[in-house]
Each structure stands twice: as structure tokens, then as C-alpha cells.
Coordinates of N, CA and C in Angstrom, one line a residue:
M1 N 24.8 -73.6 37.2 CA 23.6 -73.3 36.5 C 23.8 -72.2 35.5
R2 N 23.2 -72.4 34.3 CA 23.4 -71.4 33.2 C 22.6 -70.1 33.6
G3 N 23.2 -69.0 33.2 CA 22.5 -67.7 33.4 C 21.4 -67.5 32.4
P4 N 20.7 -66.4 32.5 CA 19.6 -66.2 31.6 C 20.1 -65.9 30.2
L5 N 19.3 -66.0 29.2 CA 19.6 -65.6 27.8 C 19.3 -64.1 27.7
R6 N 20.4 -63.4 27.4 CA 20.3 -61.9 27.2 C 20.0 -61.6 25.8
V7 N 18.8 -60.9 25.6 CA 18.3 -60.7 24.2 C 18.1 -59.2 24.0
G8 N 18.6 -58.7 22.9 CA 18.4 -57.3 22.5 C 17.4 -57.2 21.3
A9 N 16.4 -56.4 21.4 CA 15.4 -56.2 20.3 C 15.7 -54.8 19.8
C10 N 15.8 -54.8 18.5 CA 16.3 -53.6 17.8 C 15.2 -52.8 17.0
Q11 N 15.1 -51.6 17.4 CA 14.2 -50.7 16.6 C 15.0 -49.9 15.6
T12 N 14.7 -50.1 14.3 CA 15.6 -49.7 13.3 C 14.9 -48.7 12.3
P13 N 15.7 -48.0 11.5 CA 15.0 -47.4 10.3 C 14.6 -48.5 9.3
E14 N 13.8 -48.1 8.3 CA 13.4 -48.9 7.3 C 14.3 -48.8 6.1
F15 N 14.8 -50.0 5.6 CA 15.7 -50.0 4.4 C 14.9 -50.8 3.3
L16 N 14.6 -50.1 2.2 CA 13.9 -50.7 1.1 C 14.9 -50.9 0.0
G17 N 15.2 -52.2 -0.3 CA 16.0 -52.6 -1.4 C 17.5 -52.2 -1.2
D18 N 17.9 -52.0 0.0 CA 19.3 -51.7 0.3 C 19.9 -52.7 1.3
V19 N 20.2 -53.8 0.8 CA 20.7 -54.9 1.7 C 22.0 -54.5 2.4
E20 N 22.9 -53.8 1.8 CA 24.1 -53.4 2.4 C 23.8 -52.5 3.6
A21 N 22.8 -51.6 3.5 CA 22.5 -50.8 4.6 C 21.9 -51.6 5.8
S22 N 21.1 -52.6 5.5 CA 20.5 -53.5 6.5 C 21.6 -54.2 7.2
L23 N 22.6 -54.7 6.5 CA 23.7 -55.5 7.1 C 24.6 -54.5 7.9
A24 N 24.8 -53.3 7.5 CA 25.6 -52.3 8.3 C 24.8 -52.0 9.6
C25 N 23.5 -51.9 9.5 CA 22.7 -51.6 10.7 C 22.8 -52.8 11.7
M26 N 22.8 -54.0 11.2 CA 23.0 -55.2 12.1 C 24.3 -55.1 12.8
A27 N 25.4 -54.8 12.0 CA 26.7 -54.8 12.5 C 26.9 -53.7 13.6
D28 N 26.2 -52.6 13.3 CA 26.2 -51.5 14.3 C 25.6 -51.9 15.6
F29 N 24.4 -52.5 15.6 CA 23.8 -53.0 16.8 C 24.6 -54.1 17.5
A30 N 25.3 -54.9 16.7 CA 26.1 -56.0 17.2 C 27.3 -55.4 18.0
R31 N 27.8 -54.3 17.5 CA 28.9 -53.7 18.3 C 28.4 -53.1 19.6
Q32 N 27.2 -52.6 19.6 CA 26.7 -52.1 20.9 C 26.4 -53.3 21.8
A33 N 26.0 -54.4 21.2 CA 25.6 -55.6 22.0 C 26.8 -56.2 22.6
D34 N 28.0 -56.1 22.0 CA 29.2 -56.7 22.6 C 29.4 -56.1 24.0
A35 N 29.2 -54.8 24.2 CA 29.5 -54.2 25.5 C 28.5 -54.7 26.5
D36 N 27.3 -55.1 26.1 CA 26.3 -55.5 27.1 C 26.2 -57.0 27.2
C37 N 27.1 -57.7 26.6 CA 27.2 -59.2 26.7 C 25.8 -59.8 26.3
I38 N 25.3 -59.3 25.2 CA 24.0 -59.8 24.6 C 24.3 -61.1 23.8
D39 N 23.4 -62.1 24.0 CA 23.5 -63.4 23.3 C 22.8 -63.4 22.0
L40 N 21.7 -62.7 21.9 CA 20.9 -62.8 20.7 C 20.3 -61.4 20.3
L41 N 20.2 -61.1 19.1 CA 19.7 -59.8 18.6 C 18.5 -60.1 17.7
L42 N 17.4 -59.4 17.9 CA 16.2 -59.5 17.1 C 16.0 -58.2 16.3
F43 N 15.7 -58.5 15.0 CA 15.4 -57.4 14.0 C 14.0 -57.5 13.4
P44 N 13.6 -56.4 12.7 CA 12.2 -56.4 12.3 C 11.9 -57.4 11.1
E45 N 10.6 -57.5 10.8 CA 10.0 -58.3 9.7 C 10.6 -57.8 8.3
C46 N 10.9 -58.8 7.5 CA 11.5 -58.4 6.1 C 12.6 -57.4 6.2
F47 N 13.4 -57.4 7.3 CA 14.4 -56.4 7.5 C 15.4 -56.4 6.5
L48 N 15.9 -57.5 6.0 CA 17.0 -57.5 5.1 C 16.8 -56.8 3.8
Q49 N 15.7 -57.1 3.1 CA 15.4 -56.4 1.9 C 14.4 -55.3 1.9
G50 N 13.7 -55.2 3.0 CA 12.6 -54.2 3.2 C 11.3 -54.7 2.9
Y51 N 10.3 -54.3 3.7 CA 8.9 -54.8 3.5 C 8.2 -54.0 2.4
L52 N 8.2 -54.5 1.2 CA 7.4 -53.9 0.1 C 6.9 -55.1 -0.7
V53 N 5.6 -55.4 -0.6 CA 5.0 -56.5 -1.2 C 4.5 -56.2 -2.6
E54 N 5.4 -56.0 -3.5 CA 5.2 -55.7 -4.9 C 6.0 -56.7 -5.7
Q55 N 5.4 -57.1 -6.8 CA 6.0 -58.1 -7.6 C 7.5 -57.8 -8.0
E56 N 7.7 -56.6 -8.4 CA 9.1 -56.2 -8.9 C 10.1 -56.3 -7.7
H57 N 9.6 -55.8 -6.5 CA 10.5 -55.9 -5.4 C 10.8 -57.3 -5.0
L58 N 9.8 -58.1 -5.0 CA 10.0 -59.5 -4.6 C 10.9 -60.2 -5.6
R59 N 10.6 -60.0 -6.9 CA 11.4 -60.6 -8.0 C 12.9 -60.2 -7.9
R60 N 13.1 -59.0 -7.6 CA 14.5 -58.4 -7.6 C 15.3 -58.8 -6.3
Y61 N 14.6 -58.8 -5.2 CA 15.4 -59.0 -3.9 C 15.2 -60.3 -3.2
A62 N 14.2 -61.1 -3.5 CA 14.0 -62.3 -2.7 C 15.2 -63.2 -2.8
L63 N 15.5 -64.0 -1.8 CA 16.7 -64.8 -1.7 C 16.2 -66.3 -1.4
N64 N 16.8 -67.2 -2.1 CA 16.7 -68.6 -1.8 C 17.7 -68.9 -0.7
L65 N 17.2 -69.5 0.4 CA 18.1 -69.7 1.6 C 19.1 -70.8 1.3
R66 N 19.0 -71.5 0.2 CA 20.0 -72.5 -0.2 C 21.0 -72.0 -1.3
S67 N 20.8 -70.7 -1.6 CA 21.6 -70.2 -2.8 C 23.0 -69.7 -2.3
A68 N 23.9 -69.6 -3.3 CA 25.2 -69.1 -3.1 C 25.2 -67.6 -2.6
G69 N 24.2 -66.9 -3.1 CA 24.0 -65.5 -2.6 C 23.8 -65.4 -1.1
F70 N 22.9 -66.2 -0.7 CA 22.6 -66.2 0.8 C 23.7 -66.8 1.6
A71 N 24.4 -67.8 1.0 CA 25.6 -68.3 1.7 C 26.7 -67.2 1.9
S72 N 26.8 -66.4 0.8 CA 27.8 -65.3 0.9 C 27.4 -64.3 1.9
L73 N 26.1 -64.0 2.0 CA 25.6 -63.1 3.0 C 25.9 -63.6 4.4
L74 N 25.6 -64.9 4.6 CA 25.9 -65.5 5.9 C 27.4 -65.4 6.3
Q75 N 28.2 -65.6 5.3 CA 29.7 -65.5 5.6 C 30.1 -64.1 6.1
G76 N 29.4 -63.1 5.6 CA 29.6 -61.8 6.0 C 29.2 -61.5 7.4
L77 N 28.3 -62.4 8.0 CA 27.8 -62.2 9.3 C 28.6 -63.1 10.3
A78 N 29.5 -63.8 9.8 CA 30.2 -64.8 10.7 C 31.0 -64.2 11.9
S79 N 31.4 -62.9 11.7 CA 32.2 -62.3 12.7 C 31.3 -61.8 13.9
I80 N 30.0 -61.7 13.7 CA 29.1 -61.2 14.7 C 29.0 -62.3 15.8
K81 N 29.2 -61.9 17.1 CA 29.2 -62.9 18.2 C 27.8 -63.3 18.5
Q82 N 26.8 -62.4 18.4 CA 25.5 -62.7 18.8 C 24.8 -63.6 17.8
A83 N 23.9 -64.4 18.2 CA 22.9 -65.0 17.3 C 22.0 -63.9 16.8
L84 N 21.5 -64.1 15.6 CA 20.7 -63.1 14.9 C 19.3 -63.7 14.5
V85 N 18.3 -63.0 14.7 CA 17.0 -63.3 14.2 C 16.5 -62.1 13.4
F86 N 16.3 -62.3 12.1 CA 15.9 -61.2 11.3 C 15.0 -61.6 10.1
G87 N 14.2 -60.7 9.6 CA 13.2 -61.0 8.6 C 13.9 -60.9 7.2
V88 N 13.5 -61.9 6.4 CA 13.9 -61.9 5.0 C 12.7 -62.2 4.1
I89 N 12.8 -61.7 2.8 CA 11.9 -62.2 1.8 C 12.6 -63.4 1.1
E90 N 11.9 -64.5 1.3 CA 12.5 -65.8 0.8 C 11.8 -66.2 -0.5
E91 N 12.6 -66.8 -1.4 CA 12.1 -67.4 -2.6 C 12.5 -68.9 -2.6
R92 N 11.5 -69.7 -2.9 CA 11.7 -71.2 -2.9 C 10.9 -71.7 -4.0
E93 N 11.5 -72.2 -5.1 CA 10.8 -72.9 -6.2 C 9.7 -72.0 -6.8
G94 N 10.0 -70.7 -7.0 CA 9.1 -69.8 -7.6 C 8.0 -69.3 -6.6
R95 N 8.1 -69.6 -5.4 CA 7.1 -69.1 -4.4 C 7.9 -68.2 -3.4
Y96 N 7.1 -67.2 -2.9 CA 7.7 -66.3 -2.0 C 7.1 -66.5 -0.6
F97 N 8.0 -66.3 0.4 CA 7.6 -66.4 1.8 C 8.1 -65.2 2.6
N98 N 7.3 -64.8 3.6 CA 7.7 -63.8 4.6 C 8.3 -64.6 5.8
T99 N 9.7 -64.6 5.9 CA 10.4 -65.5 6.7 C 11.3 -64.8 7.7
A100 N 11.5 -65.4 8.8 CA 12.5 -65.0 9.8 C 13.5 -66.1 9.9
V101 N 14.8 -65.7 9.8 CA 15.9 -66.7 9.9 C 16.6 -66.6 11.3
V102 N 17.1 -67.7 11.7 CA 17.9 -67.7 13.0 C 19.3 -68.1 12.5
V103 N 20.3 -67.2 12.8 CA 21.6 -67.3 12.3 C 22.6 -67.2 13.5
S104 N 23.6 -68.0 13.5 CA 24.7 -67.9 14.5 C 26.0 -68.1 13.9
R105 N 26.9 -67.1 14.1 CA 28.3 -67.2 13.6 C 28.3 -67.6 12.1
G106 N 27.4 -67.0 11.3 CA 27.4 -67.3 9.9 C 26.7 -68.6 9.5
E107 N 26.1 -69.3 10.4 CA 25.4 -70.5 10.1 C 23.9 -70.4 10.3
L108 N 23.2 -70.8 9.3 CA 21.7 -70.8 9.3 C 21.2 -72.0 10.2
L109 N 20.7 -71.6 11.4 CA 20.2 -72.6 12.3 C 18.8 -73.1 12.0
G110 N 18.0 -72.2 11.3 CA 16.6 -72.6 11.0 C 15.9 -71.3 10.6
F111 N 14.6 -71.5 10.3 CA 13.8 -70.4 9.8 C 12.3 -70.7 10.2
Y112 N 11.6 -69.6 10.2 CA 10.1 -69.6 10.4 C 9.5 -68.8 9.3
R113 N 8.4 -69.4 8.7 CA 7.7 -68.7 7.7 C 6.3 -68.2 8.2
K114 N 6.0 -67.0 8.0 CA 4.8 -66.4 8.6 C 3.6 -67.2 8.2
T115 N 2.7 -67.5 9.1 CA 1.6 -68.4 8.9 C 0.3 -67.7 8.7
H116 N 0.2 -66.4 9.1 CA -1.0 -65.7 8.9 C -0.7 -64.4 8.1
L117 N -1.3 -64.2 7.0 CA -1.0 -63.1 6.1 C -2.2 -62.2 6.0
V118 N -1.8 -60.9 6.0 CA -2.9 -59.8 5.8 C -3.2 -59.8 4.3
A119 N -4.3 -59.1 4.0 CA -4.8 -59.0 2.6 C -3.7 -58.5 1.6
G120 N -2.9 -57.6 2.0 CA -1.9 -57.1 1.2 C -0.7 -58.0 0.9
E121 N -0.7 -59.2 1.5 CA 0.4 -60.1 1.4 C 0.1 -61.3 0.5
S122 N -0.8 -61.0 -0.5 CA -1.3 -62.1 -1.4 C -0.2 -62.7 -2.2
L123 N 1.0 -62.0 -2.4 CA 2.1 -62.5 -3.2 C 2.9 -63.5 -2.4
F124 N 2.7 -63.6 -1.1 CA 3.4 -64.6 -0.2 C 2.6 -65.8 -0.1
D125 N 3.3 -66.9 0.1 CA 2.6 -68.2 0.5 C 2.7 -68.3 2.0
K126 N 1.8 -69.0 2.7 CA 1.8 -69.2 4.1 C 2.8 -70.3 4.5
G127 N 3.4 -70.1 5.7 CA 4.1 -71.2 6.3 C 3.2 -72.1 7.0
S128 N 3.7 -73.2 7.5 CA 2.8 -74.2 8.2 C 3.4 -74.8 9.4
A129 N 4.6 -74.4 9.8 CA 5.3 -75.0 10.9 C 5.7 -74.0 11.9
Y130 N 5.9 -74.4 13.2 CA 6.3 -73.5 14.3 C 7.6 -74.1 14.9
P131 N 8.7 -73.9 14.3 CA 10.0 -74.5 14.9 C 10.4 -73.7 16.2
V132 N 11.1 -74.4 17.0 CA 11.6 -73.8 18.2 C 13.1 -74.0 18.2
F133 N 13.8 -73.2 19.0 CA 15.3 -73.2 19.0 C 15.7 -73.1 20.5
D134 N 16.8 -73.7 20.8 CA 17.4 -73.7 22.2 C 18.7 -73.0 22.2
M135 N 18.8 -72.1 23.2 CA 20.0 -71.3 23.4 C 20.2 -71.0 24.8
R136 N 21.4 -71.4 25.4 CA 21.7 -71.1 26.8 C 20.6 -71.6 27.7
G137 N 20.0 -72.7 27.4 CA 18.9 -73.2 28.3 C 17.6 -72.6 28.1
V138 N 17.4 -71.7 27.2 CA 16.1 -71.1 26.9 C 15.6 -71.5 25.6
R139 N 14.4 -71.9 25.5 CA 13.8 -72.3 24.2 C 12.9 -71.1 23.7
F140 N 13.0 -70.8 22.5 CA 12.2 -69.7 21.9 C 11.7 -70.1 20.5
G141 N 10.6 -69.5 20.2 CA 10.0 -69.6 18.8 C 9.7 -68.2 18.3
I142 N 9.1 -68.2 17.1 CA 8.9 -66.9 16.4 C 7.4 -66.9 15.9
N143 N 6.8 -65.7 16.1 CA 5.6 -65.3 15.4 C 6.0 -64.0 14.6
I144 N 5.5 -63.8 13.5 CA 5.8 -62.6 12.7 C 4.5 -61.6 12.7
C145 N 4.7 -60.5 13.3 CA 3.7 -59.4 13.2 C 2.3 -59.8 13.4
Y146 N 1.5 -59.9 12.3 CA 0.1 -60.3 12.3 C -0.2 -61.6 12.9
D147 N 0.8 -62.5 12.9 CA 0.6 -63.8 13.6 C 0.1 -63.6 15.0
T148 N 0.5 -62.6 15.7 CA 0.2 -62.4 17.1 C -1.3 -62.1 17.3
Q149 N -2.1 -61.8 16.3 CA -3.5 -61.7 16.5 C -4.2 -63.0 16.6
F150 N -3.5 -64.1 16.4 CA -4.1 -65.4 16.5 C -3.5 -66.2 17.6
A151 N -4.3 -66.5 18.6 CA -3.8 -67.2 19.8 C -3.1 -68.5 19.4
Q152 N -3.6 -69.2 18.4 CA -3.1 -70.5 18.0 C -1.6 -70.4 17.7
A153 N -1.2 -69.3 17.1 CA 0.2 -69.2 16.6 C 1.2 -69.2 17.8
A154 N 0.8 -68.4 18.8 CA 1.7 -68.4 20.0 C 1.6 -69.7 20.8
A155 N 0.4 -70.3 20.8 CA 0.2 -71.5 21.6 C 1.0 -72.6 21.0
A156 N 1.2 -72.6 19.6 CA 1.9 -73.7 19.0 C 3.4 -73.6 19.4
V157 N 3.9 -72.5 19.7 CA 5.3 -72.3 20.2 C 5.3 -72.7 21.7
A158 N 4.4 -72.3 22.5 CA 4.4 -72.6 23.9 C 4.2 -74.0 24.2
E159 N 3.5 -74.7 23.4 CA 3.2 -76.2 23.6 C 4.5 -77.0 23.4
Q160 N 5.5 -76.4 22.8 CA 6.8 -77.1 22.7 C 7.8 -76.7 23.8
G161 N 7.3 -76.1 24.8 CA 8.1 -75.8 26.0 C 8.9 -74.6 25.9
A162 N 8.5 -73.6 25.0 CA 9.3 -72.4 24.9 C 9.0 -71.4 26.1
Q163 N 10.0 -70.7 26.4 CA 9.9 -69.6 27.4 C 9.8 -68.2 26.8
L164 N 10.1 -68.1 25.5 CA 10.2 -66.8 24.9 C 9.6 -66.9 23.5
L165 N 8.8 -65.8 23.1 CA 8.3 -65.7 21.8 C 8.9 -64.4 21.2
L166 N 9.6 -64.5 20.1 CA 10.2 -63.4 19.4 C 9.3 -63.0 18.3
V167 N 9.1 -61.7 18.1 CA 8.1 -61.1 17.2 C 8.8 -60.1 16.3
P168 N 9.3 -60.5 15.2 CA 9.7 -59.4 14.2 C 8.5 -58.8 13.6
A169 N 8.4 -57.5 13.6 CA 7.2 -56.8 13.1 C 7.6 -55.7 12.1
Q170 N 6.7 -55.2 11.4 CA 6.9 -54.1 10.5 C 5.6 -53.3 10.3
N171 N 5.5 -52.2 11.0 CA 4.3 -51.5 11.1 C 4.5 -50.1 10.5
M172 N 5.1 -50.0 9.3 CA 5.1 -48.8 8.5 C 3.8 -48.7 7.8
M173 N 2.9 -47.8 8.4 CA 1.5 -47.8 8.0 C 1.1 -46.4 7.5
R174 N 0.0 -46.3 6.8 CA -0.6 -45.0 6.5 C -0.9 -44.3 7.8
R175 N -0.7 -43.0 7.8 CA -0.7 -42.3 9.1 C -1.9 -42.5 9.9
D176 N -3.1 -42.5 9.3 CA -4.3 -42.7 10.1 C -4.3 -44.1 10.8
N177 N -3.9 -45.1 10.1 CA -3.8 -46.5 10.6 C -2.7 -46.6 11.7
A178 N -1.6 -45.9 11.4 CA -0.5 -45.9 12.4 C -0.9 -45.3 13.7
N179 N -1.6 -44.2 13.7 CA -2.1 -43.6 14.9 C -3.1 -44.4 15.6
R180 N -3.9 -45.1 14.9 CA -5.0 -46.0 15.5 C -4.3 -47.2 16.1
W181 N -3.3 -47.7 15.5 CA -2.7 -49.0 16.0 C -1.6 -48.9 17.0
K182 N -1.0 -47.7 17.1 CA 0.3 -47.7 17.9 C 0.1 -48.0 19.4
D183 N -1.2 -47.9 19.9 CA -1.4 -48.4 21.3 C -2.1 -49.7 21.4
L184 N -2.4 -50.3 20.2 CA -3.1 -51.6 20.2 C -2.2 -52.8 20.2
H185 N -1.0 -52.6 19.6 CA 0.0 -53.7 19.5 C 0.2 -54.3 20.9
H186 N 0.5 -53.5 21.9 CA 0.8 -54.1 23.2 C -0.4 -54.8 23.8
R187 N -1.6 -54.4 23.6 CA -2.8 -55.1 24.1 C -2.8 -56.5 23.6
I188 N -2.7 -56.6 22.3 CA -2.7 -57.9 21.6 C -1.6 -58.8 22.1
R189 N -0.4 -58.3 22.1 CA 0.8 -59.1 22.5 C 0.7 -59.5 23.9
A190 N 0.2 -58.6 24.8 CA 0.1 -58.9 26.2 C -0.8 -60.1 26.4
E191 N -1.9 -60.2 25.6 CA -2.8 -61.4 25.7 C -2.1 -62.6 25.4
R192 N -1.2 -62.6 24.4 CA -0.5 -63.8 24.0 C 0.5 -64.2 25.1
A193 N 1.1 -63.2 25.8 CA 2.1 -63.5 26.9 C 1.3 -64.1 28.0
R194 N 0.2 -63.6 28.4 CA -0.6 -64.1 29.6 C -1.1 -65.5 29.3
E195 N -1.6 -65.7 28.1 CA -2.2 -67.0 27.7 C -1.2 -68.1 27.7
T196 N 0.0 -67.8 27.3 CA 1.0 -68.9 27.2 C 2.1 -68.9 28.3
G197 N 2.2 -67.9 29.1 CA 3.2 -67.8 30.1 C 4.6 -67.6 29.6
M198 N 4.7 -67.1 28.3 CA 6.0 -66.8 27.7 C 6.3 -65.4 27.9
W199 N 7.6 -65.1 27.8 CA 8.1 -63.7 27.6 C 7.9 -63.4 26.1
L200 N 7.6 -62.2 25.8 CA 7.5 -61.8 24.4 C 8.3 -60.5 24.1
M201 N 9.2 -60.6 23.1 CA 10.0 -59.5 22.7 C 9.7 -59.2 21.2
S202 N 9.5 -57.9 20.9 CA 9.2 -57.5 19.5 C 10.2 -56.5 19.0
A203 N 10.4 -56.5 17.7 CA 11.3 -55.6 17.1 C 10.6 -55.0 15.9
D204 N 10.7 -53.7 15.7 CA 9.9 -53.0 14.6 C 10.8 -51.9 14.0
V205 N 10.3 -51.3 12.9 CA 10.9 -50.2 12.3 C 10.3 -48.9 12.8
T206 N 11.0 -47.8 12.6 CA 10.5 -46.5 12.9 C 10.9 -45.5 11.9
G207 N 10.2 -44.4 11.9 CA 10.5 -43.3 11.0 C 9.4 -43.1 10.0
E208 N 9.7 -42.2 9.0 CA 8.7 -41.9 7.9 C 9.2 -42.4 6.6
R209 N 8.4 -43.2 5.8 CA 8.8 -43.6 4.5 C 8.5 -42.4 3.5
D210 N 7.4 -41.7 3.6 CA 7.1 -40.6 2.8 C 6.0 -39.8 3.5
E211 N 5.4 -38.9 2.8 CA 4.4 -38.1 3.5 C 3.1 -38.9 3.9
H212 N 3.0 -40.1 3.4 CA 1.8 -40.9 3.7 C 2.0 -41.9 4.7
R213 N 3.2 -42.4 4.9 CA 3.5 -43.6 5.8 C 4.5 -43.3 6.9
I214 N 4.1 -43.8 8.1 CA 5.0 -43.6 9.3 C 5.0 -44.9 10.1
G215 N 6.2 -45.1 10.7 CA 6.3 -46.3 11.6 C 6.7 -45.8 13.0
Y216 N 5.8 -46.1 13.9 CA 6.1 -45.7 15.3 C 6.9 -46.8 16.1
G217 N 6.8 -48.0 15.7 CA 7.2 -49.2 16.5 C 5.9 -49.9 16.9
P218 N 5.9 -50.5 18.1 CA 6.8 -50.4 19.2 C 7.8 -51.6 19.2
T219 N 8.9 -51.4 19.8 CA 9.9 -52.4 20.1 C 9.9 -52.6 21.6
S220 N 9.7 -53.8 22.1 CA 9.4 -53.8 23.6 C 9.6 -55.2 24.1
V221 N 9.5 -55.3 25.5 CA 9.6 -56.6 26.2 C 8.3 -56.7 27.1
I222 N 7.6 -57.8 26.9 CA 6.4 -58.1 27.8 C 6.7 -59.3 28.6
N223 N 6.5 -59.2 29.9 CA 6.7 -60.4 30.7 C 5.6 -61.4 30.7
P224 N 5.7 -62.6 31.3 CA 4.6 -63.6 31.2 C 3.3 -63.1 31.9
Q225 N 3.3 -62.1 32.7 CA 2.1 -61.5 33.3 C 1.4 -60.5 32.3
G226 N 2.0 -60.3 31.2 CA 1.4 -59.3 30.2 C 1.8 -57.9 30.5
E227 N 2.8 -57.7 31.2 CA 3.2 -56.3 31.5 C 4.4 -55.9 30.6
V228 N 4.3 -54.6 30.1 CA 5.4 -54.1 29.3 C 6.5 -53.6 30.3
V229 N 7.6 -54.3 30.3 CA 8.6 -54.0 31.3 C 9.8 -53.1 30.7
A230 N 9.8 -53.0 29.4 CA 10.8 -52.2 28.7 C 10.4 -51.9 27.3
Q231 N 10.7 -50.7 26.8 CA 10.3 -50.3 25.5 C 11.3 -49.2 24.9
V232 N 11.7 -49.4 23.7 CA 12.4 -48.3 23.0 C 11.4 -47.2 22.7
P233 N 11.7 -45.9 23.0 CA 10.7 -44.8 22.7 C 10.3 -44.8 21.3
L234 N 9.0 -44.5 21.0 CA 8.5 -44.4 19.7 C 9.3 -43.4 18.9
M235 N 9.5 -43.7 17.6 CA 10.2 -42.8 16.7 C 11.6 -42.6 17.0
T236 N 12.2 -43.6 17.7 CA 13.6 -43.5 18.1 C 14.3 -44.8 17.7
K237 N 15.5 -44.7 17.1 CA 16.3 -45.9 16.8 C 16.9 -46.3 18.1
G238 N 16.9 -47.6 18.4 CA 17.5 -48.0 19.7 C 17.3 -49.5 19.9
M239 N 17.7 -49.9 21.1 CA 17.6 -51.3 21.5 C 17.1 -51.5 22.9
V240 N 16.3 -52.4 23.2 CA 15.8 -52.8 24.5 C 16.4 -54.2 24.8
V241 N 16.8 -54.3 26.1 CA 17.5 -55.6 26.5 C 16.8 -56.2 27.6
A242 N 16.7 -57.6 27.5 CA 16.0 -58.3 28.6 C 16.8 -59.6 28.9
D243 N 16.8 -60.0 30.1 CA 17.4 -61.3 30.5 C 16.3 -62.3 30.7
I244 N 16.2 -63.3 29.8 CA 15.1 -64.2 29.8 C 15.5 -65.5 30.5
P245 N 14.9 -65.8 31.6 CA 15.3 -67.0 32.4 C 14.8 -68.3 31.8
G246 N 15.6 -69.3 32.1 CA 15.2 -70.7 31.6 C 14.1 -71.3 32.4
P247 N 13.6 -72.5 32.1 CA 12.4 -73.1 32.7 C 12.5 -73.3 34.2
C248 N 13.7 -73.4 34.7 CA 13.9 -73.6 36.2 C 14.2 -72.4 36.9
S249 N 14.2 -71.2 36.3 CA 14.5 -70.0 36.9 C 13.3 -69.3 37.5
D250 N 13.5 -68.4 38.4 CA 12.4 -67.6 39.0 C 12.5 -66.2 38.5
Y251 N 11.5 -65.8 37.6 CA 11.5 -64.5 37.1 C 10.6 -63.5 37.9
S252 N 10.1 -64.0 39.0 CA 9.2 -63.1 39.8 C 10.0 -62.1 40.6

């Protein structure tokens, strides 16, 4: 019988327009993950280029997933043993998407485009599909940040037999909003876990962008009963690890 899927969710600094720093951060977490026999690493929303929804930032840093530039980037990730799920700003035929890619040994296995956009994301187009992926007997899908406020987004993943919902998030907010929301994220995500019976793992940024914006996280693991079973401390770079059982396993 296959063992569980060991997943690490990474709470990282924010990198704005510094792809090399983002890649170095992934490599650093991958080295840590080697010692813990981790199978998959999850990183935040728009992690690669940084979450900044401004025309100049998108124009300068967005990547076409079929481009030579993205292929070169994947080649640089080929030595990492773990599968990677990380956020990218995607460009396709003049349109921009808030996307999470699934990569293994330098190969693009697939991607998910955010289906629910906040008002400040008007420069993005919505995605329309909820792909799922299989690894070590565990099926998982993706919701990105705000998606989790909509039960239908998680249900669309669960209906395909998934045991795990991965949530790349980016909650670098103005300080008043950050303080209001830092305890609400878990309440919303716990509802999605209870409704669907899936495990839920989130990855977020932390730190201060400037005097106006702060990112607390959270990066955490929520079990199918809606309980937070592990969390990286707020305002701390780190990783939380969980063993996700397959459909025939007993997680109780």
C-alpha cells in the first residue's frame, strides 16, 4: 500500500519583480524538504513575479506558459525532487491570468487559473476549469485565495474525488484590513474543509511591504473536520508539513 502524500506549505517573504529571488527561495525550501522526505511543496499566490496588479508590472513580468522563457525557468527547477505548486502571473494571447502551476522535475503537469477575482484584479481574466492532479495515490486540486470564499470552487474539486485542496494565497494588505482578516481566513477555509471532507493546505506571504502594508499569513493545515492542526507562526518564514492520506486510508 502506498504511504501518504507528504506536503510542505511554505510561508515566504514577498518578492516583487525579482524572479531570481523567488526561485532561490523555492530552492532553499526544497533543500529543507529533502531531509523531511517531502513529496510536494506549495508556495503563495503570484509567488514567482510578485502580486502587484498594475499594468506595468503585468506587462513586464507576465509569462506565457508555452514560451521559451518559461521553458528555461522550468529547466532550472528540474533538479528539485519535490513537485511544486506555485503562483504565476500568466499571459496568454494578450490576456492575463492569476495562475497556479503544478511542476515536477522541470515538467509542467498542469495549471489552474483563479476563477473568482476581487475588485482590484480587473486586469486579470477569470479561469473556468477546476483540474485535479494525482500523486502517490492522493488526488488534489487548487483554489487561489479569494476562491475559498465561494463554496462552489472547493466543491468542484471535491466532486472529482480529491482528498486535498491546495490554496496559494497572498494577503499582503493595508494594516487595518490585515488586522481584521488575520483571524477570518481560517474560519472560511474550515467551512470549505468540513463541507467537502477534504484536507486543506494554504501557503501565504509574510512581512511588511512598506509602512502601509503587512502580511501576516496564515500558512496552515486544516483537516476534514475543519480543525487547524498545524500552522507556521504569523510573521515568520517557515514551512508546515502534513501527511495526506489517500482515499482508502484512515486519517482519524
